[in-house]
Amino acid sequence: MAEIPTAAISRLVTYLRILEQLEAQDVSRTSSSDLAERAGVSAFQVRKDLAYFGRFGTRGMGYTVAILKRELVRVLGLNQTWNVVIVGMGRLGQAIANYPGASDYQFQYAGLFDVSPAIVGQQIRNLTVRHMDDLKTFVAQNKVDMGFLAVPPDRAQDAAQALVSAGVRGILNFAPVVIQPPTEGGAQEISDEWRAVIIENVDFLAGMKRLAFYILNPHLKDAPLTEDTE
């Protein structure tokens, strides 16, 4: 399989959301032009993104909404259960835990963790908040695929290390800080336990800054994408 740009994966998620909306409206067929208009990209970009993963449409007839949706669900790995732990059960962590849409895509909250005596022991979504000291044992005894970080910036690196050391290989970081994989040796190579770890950052403040820029420069947001951007 050819190298797939990160931006293309992000667009697949957008296409899937559009297909779900079309299906809810009882629309049975769509086209690259229609998807492109709804996603704010070019039809060429839609076809290119989908072509990374196979052939899903019929020339001149477009795509069957239900079939393309099913295939994108498969490509994105949303046809299997993903067990998630949340580290940091303050207001943000609780909001994430109570978000109703996660289970629609097979994301299942398996454990909740914090260090605050005021929070540890609380019941949230029928789960008891555990102390971080229990994380490694919990992961060893339960299949955990992902960890969500909802901790203060100065705690994020240590919390990420605790997840990785416990064996978690996917981290969704909500803290407004860049997680730095530790390096070792003279060549400053990433340590073995971090080599297979995938980190995604969700930075609300960065999004607000981009929004401010585009409000001031709306003409820069108007042009449809014609090629992959990172």
Tab-separated table of C-alpha atoms in Angstrom:
chain	number	residue	atom	x	y	z
A	1	MET	CA	0.000	0.000	0.000
A	2	ALA	CA	1.299	3.439	-0.931
A	3	GLU	CA	2.167	5.885	1.820
A	4	ILE	CA	-1.072	7.529	2.915
A	5	PRO	CA	-0.968	11.181	4.058
A	6	THR	CA	-2.356	11.931	7.510
A	7	ALA	CA	-4.609	14.554	5.936
A	8	ALA	CA	-6.236	11.872	3.784
A	9	ILE	CA	-7.243	9.888	6.878
A	10	SER	CA	-8.756	13.020	8.399
A	11	ARG	CA	-10.783	13.535	5.243
A	12	LEU	CA	-12.007	9.910	5.307
A	13	VAL	CA	-13.505	10.660	8.725
A	14	THR	CA	-15.267	13.671	7.202
A	15	TYR	CA	-16.553	11.613	4.270
A	16	LEU	CA	-17.914	9.020	6.695
A	17	ARG	CA	-19.766	11.705	8.652
A	18	ILE	CA	-21.300	13.001	5.408
A	19	LEU	CA	-22.340	9.499	4.349
A	20	GLU	CA	-24.027	8.969	7.712
A	21	GLN	CA	-25.962	12.196	7.229
A	22	LEU	CA	-26.980	11.166	3.707
A	23	GLU	CA	-28.109	7.764	4.924
A	24	ALA	CA	-30.188	9.418	7.670
A	25	GLN	CA	-31.853	11.463	4.901
A	26	ASP	CA	-32.631	8.273	2.927
A	27	VAL	CA	-30.212	9.261	0.154
A	28	SER	CA	-29.025	6.079	-1.539
A	29	ARG	CA	-26.427	7.365	-4.029
A	30	THR	CA	-23.814	10.096	-4.067
A	31	SER	CA	-20.894	11.230	-6.212
A	32	SER	CA	-17.367	12.517	-5.755
A	33	SER	CA	-18.623	15.994	-6.700
A	34	ASP	CA	-21.361	15.861	-4.071
A	35	LEU	CA	-19.003	14.580	-1.372
A	36	ALA	CA	-16.451	17.202	-2.382
A	37	GLU	CA	-18.931	20.060	-2.098
A	38	ARG	CA	-20.106	18.910	1.314
A	39	ALA	CA	-16.529	18.319	2.555
A	40	GLY	CA	-15.060	21.534	1.139
A	41	VAL	CA	-12.501	19.803	-1.088
A	42	SER	CA	-12.257	19.023	-4.802
A	43	ALA	CA	-13.819	16.004	-6.501
A	44	PHE	CA	-10.319	15.003	-7.569
A	45	GLN	CA	-9.257	14.960	-3.912
A	46	VAL	CA	-12.185	12.733	-2.954
A	47	ARG	CA	-11.368	10.224	-5.683
A	48	LYS	CA	-7.677	10.295	-4.786
A	49	ASP	CA	-8.352	9.733	-1.083
A	50	LEU	CA	-10.654	6.789	-1.741
A	51	ALA	CA	-8.271	5.274	-4.296
A	52	TYR	CA	-5.690	4.664	-1.563
A	53	PHE	CA	-7.971	1.914	-0.258
A	54	GLY	CA	-9.582	0.417	-3.342
A	55	ARG	CA	-12.305	1.005	-5.916
A	56	PHE	CA	-15.678	1.816	-4.386
A	57	GLY	CA	-17.745	3.480	-7.109
A	58	THR	CA	-18.915	2.962	-10.671
A	59	ARG	CA	-17.817	5.397	-13.364
A	60	GLY	CA	-20.746	7.609	-14.317
A	61	MET	CA	-22.916	6.305	-11.484
A	62	GLY	CA	-21.051	7.430	-8.379
A	63	TYR	CA	-21.216	5.603	-5.058
A	64	THR	CA	-23.859	3.636	-3.207
A	65	VAL	CA	-24.064	5.433	0.133
A	66	ALA	CA	-24.549	2.323	2.276
A	67	ILE	CA	-21.703	0.425	0.587
A	68	LEU	CA	-19.217	3.296	0.738
A	69	LYS	CA	-20.119	3.930	4.369
A	70	ARG	CA	-19.568	0.248	5.194
A	71	GLU	CA	-16.193	0.260	3.446
A	72	LEU	CA	-15.003	3.425	5.211
A	73	VAL	CA	-16.069	1.956	8.544
A	74	ARG	CA	-13.921	-1.072	7.708
A	75	VAL	CA	-10.933	0.977	6.519
A	76	LEU	CA	-11.004	3.132	9.648
A	77	GLY	CA	-11.225	0.079	11.892
A	78	LEU	CA	-14.617	1.056	13.282
A	79	ASN	CA	-16.077	-2.422	12.806
A	80	GLN	CA	-14.300	-3.692	15.918
A	81	THR	CA	-14.400	-2.763	19.594
A	82	TRP	CA	-11.715	-0.424	20.944
A	83	ASN	CA	-11.242	-0.398	24.714
A	84	VAL	CA	-10.327	3.008	26.127
A	85	VAL	CA	-9.086	4.334	29.456
A	86	ILE	CA	-9.314	7.994	30.401
A	87	VAL	CA	-6.551	9.521	32.520
A	88	GLY	CA	-7.643	12.702	34.276
A	89	MET	CA	-11.237	12.758	35.490
A	90	GLY	CA	-11.700	16.452	36.129
A	91	ARG	CA	-14.316	18.432	34.215
A	92	LEU	CA	-12.831	17.665	30.795
A	93	GLY	CA	-12.340	13.979	31.513
A	94	GLN	CA	-15.889	13.651	32.784
A	95	ALA	CA	-17.241	15.480	29.723
A	96	ILE	CA	-15.346	13.068	27.466
A	97	ALA	CA	-16.586	10.054	29.425
A	98	ASN	CA	-20.175	11.275	29.169
A	99	TYR	CA	-20.014	12.054	25.452
A	100	PRO	CA	-22.782	9.892	23.960
A	101	GLY	CA	-21.307	9.315	20.482
A	102	ALA	CA	-18.277	7.181	21.339
A	103	SER	CA	-20.173	3.921	21.653
A	104	ASP	CA	-21.686	4.433	18.197
A	105	TYR	CA	-18.227	3.725	16.767
A	106	GLN	CA	-17.250	0.812	19.006
A	107	PHE	CA	-15.202	2.902	21.457
A	108	GLN	CA	-15.831	1.416	24.879
A	109	TYR	CA	-14.656	3.027	28.101
A	110	ALA	CA	-12.994	0.337	30.158
A	111	GLY	CA	-11.361	2.336	32.952
A	112	LEU	CA	-11.124	5.826	34.438
A	113	PHE	CA	-8.089	7.110	36.339
A	114	ASP	CA	-7.038	10.107	38.427
A	115	VAL	CA	-4.772	10.986	41.341
A	116	SER	CA	-7.062	13.314	43.269
A	117	PRO	CA	-8.478	11.815	46.495
A	118	ALA	CA	-11.632	13.857	45.840
A	119	ILE	CA	-12.191	12.098	42.495
A	120	VAL	CA	-10.825	8.582	43.014
A	121	GLY	CA	-13.688	6.310	44.022
A	122	GLN	CA	-16.386	8.290	42.261
A	123	GLN	CA	-18.817	6.482	39.958
A	124	ILE	CA	-18.936	7.824	36.381
A	125	ARG	CA	-20.765	5.940	33.606
A	126	ASN	CA	-21.024	2.923	35.895
A	127	LEU	CA	-17.245	2.847	36.283
A	128	THR	CA	-15.329	3.539	39.480
A	129	VAL	CA	-12.507	6.058	39.085
A	130	ARG	CA	-9.277	4.320	40.023
A	131	HIS	CA	-5.976	5.746	41.220
A	132	MET	CA	-3.182	6.032	38.681
A	133	ASP	CA	-1.147	3.628	40.786
A	134	ASP	CA	-3.542	0.911	39.594
A	135	LEU	CA	-3.118	1.661	35.880
A	136	LYS	CA	-0.386	-0.844	35.054
A	137	THR	CA	-2.139	-3.716	36.813
A	138	PHE	CA	-5.460	-2.790	35.204
A	139	VAL	CA	-3.980	-2.769	31.686
A	140	ALA	CA	-2.244	-6.083	32.339
A	141	GLN	CA	-5.568	-7.653	33.335
A	142	ASN	CA	-7.748	-5.996	30.691
A	143	LYS	CA	-7.399	-5.426	26.965
A	144	VAL	CA	-6.792	-1.686	26.566
A	145	ASP	CA	-6.210	-0.213	23.115
A	146	MET	CA	-6.207	3.532	23.735
A	147	GLY	CA	-5.684	6.073	26.473
A	148	PHE	CA	-7.246	9.533	26.509
A	149	LEU	CA	-5.251	12.200	28.336
A	150	ALA	CA	-7.331	14.920	29.999
A	151	VAL	CA	-4.756	16.145	32.494
A	152	PRO	CA	-3.100	19.541	33.115
A	153	PRO	CA	-0.196	20.345	30.729
A	154	ASP	CA	2.461	19.814	33.379
A	155	ARG	CA	1.148	16.293	34.063
A	156	ALA	CA	0.692	15.183	30.461
A	157	GLN	CA	4.173	13.805	29.771
A	158	ASP	CA	4.227	11.704	32.943
A	159	ALA	CA	0.687	10.487	32.323
A	160	ALA	CA	1.599	9.510	28.756
A	161	GLN	CA	4.651	7.646	30.037
A	162	ALA	CA	2.471	5.773	32.518
A	163	LEU	CA	0.161	4.674	29.689
A	164	VAL	CA	3.030	3.560	27.478
A	165	SER	CA	4.790	1.737	30.306
A	166	ALA	CA	1.536	-0.084	31.020
A	167	GLY	CA	1.387	-1.257	27.396
A	168	VAL	CA	-1.112	1.170	25.831
A	169	ARG	CA	-0.152	1.925	22.223
A	170	GLY	CA	-2.609	4.661	21.237
A	171	ILE	CA	-2.904	8.031	22.992
A	172	LEU	CA	-5.424	10.794	22.327
A	173	ASN	CA	-3.979	13.856	24.045
A	174	PHE	CA	-6.360	16.650	25.062
A	175	ALA	CA	-3.692	18.534	27.024
A	176	PRO	CA	-2.380	21.669	25.258
A	177	VAL	CA	1.181	20.382	25.154
A	178	VAL	CA	3.251	18.263	22.776
A	179	ILE	CA	4.027	14.794	24.111
A	180	GLN	CA	7.709	14.044	23.517
A	181	PRO	CA	8.687	10.389	23.037
A	182	PRO	CA	11.857	9.741	25.068
A	183	THR	CA	15.046	9.167	23.114
A	184	GLU	CA	18.071	7.049	23.910
A	185	GLY	CA	21.581	6.486	22.646
A	186	GLY	CA	23.947	8.832	20.846
A	187	ALA	CA	21.698	8.997	17.791
A	188	GLN	CA	18.798	10.160	19.972
A	189	GLU	CA	16.562	7.379	18.707
A	190	ILE	CA	13.079	6.920	20.094
A	191	SER	CA	13.083	4.328	22.858
A	192	ASP	CA	11.804	0.859	22.005
A	193	GLU	CA	8.652	1.024	24.128
A	194	TRP	CA	7.583	4.253	22.394
A	195	ARG	CA	8.438	3.199	18.851
A	196	ALA	CA	5.015	1.698	18.138
A	197	VAL	CA	3.005	4.332	20.031
A	198	ILE	CA	0.586	6.506	18.048
A	199	ILE	CA	-0.250	9.946	19.471
A	200	GLU	CA	-3.092	12.176	18.294
A	201	ASN	CA	-3.421	15.687	19.715
A	202	VAL	CA	-6.708	17.495	20.262
A	203	ASP	CA	-5.771	21.101	21.023
A	204	PHE	CA	-8.835	23.324	21.499
A	205	LEU	CA	-6.691	26.439	21.931
A	206	ALA	CA	-4.873	25.771	18.665
A	207	GLY	CA	-8.241	25.442	16.960
A	208	MET	CA	-9.339	28.779	18.401
A	209	LYS	CA	-6.164	30.411	17.098
A	210	ARG	CA	-6.737	28.998	13.605
A	211	LEU	CA	-10.332	30.168	13.745
A	212	ALA	CA	-9.226	33.687	14.657
A	213	PHE	CA	-6.778	33.731	11.740
A	214	TYR	CA	-9.367	32.607	9.191
A	215	ILE	CA	-11.964	35.066	10.478
A	216	LEU	CA	-9.438	37.805	9.781
A	217	ASN	CA	-8.384	36.213	6.457
A	218	PRO	CA	-11.505	34.505	5.065
A	219	HIS	CA	-10.177	34.549	1.486
A	220	LEU	CA	-7.482	32.055	2.485
A	221	LYS	CA	-10.117	29.529	3.565
A	222	ASP	CA	-12.226	29.691	0.410
A	223	ALA	CA	-10.022	27.841	-2.092
A	224	PRO	CA	-10.831	24.093	-2.292
A	225	LEU	CA	-7.998	21.671	-1.663
A	226	THR	CA	-6.440	20.249	-4.829
A	227	GLU	CA	-3.621	18.289	-3.306
A	228	ASP	CA	-2.710	16.641	-0.030
A	229	THR	CA	-1.555	18.856	2.792
A	230	GLU	CA	-0.190	17.816	6.115
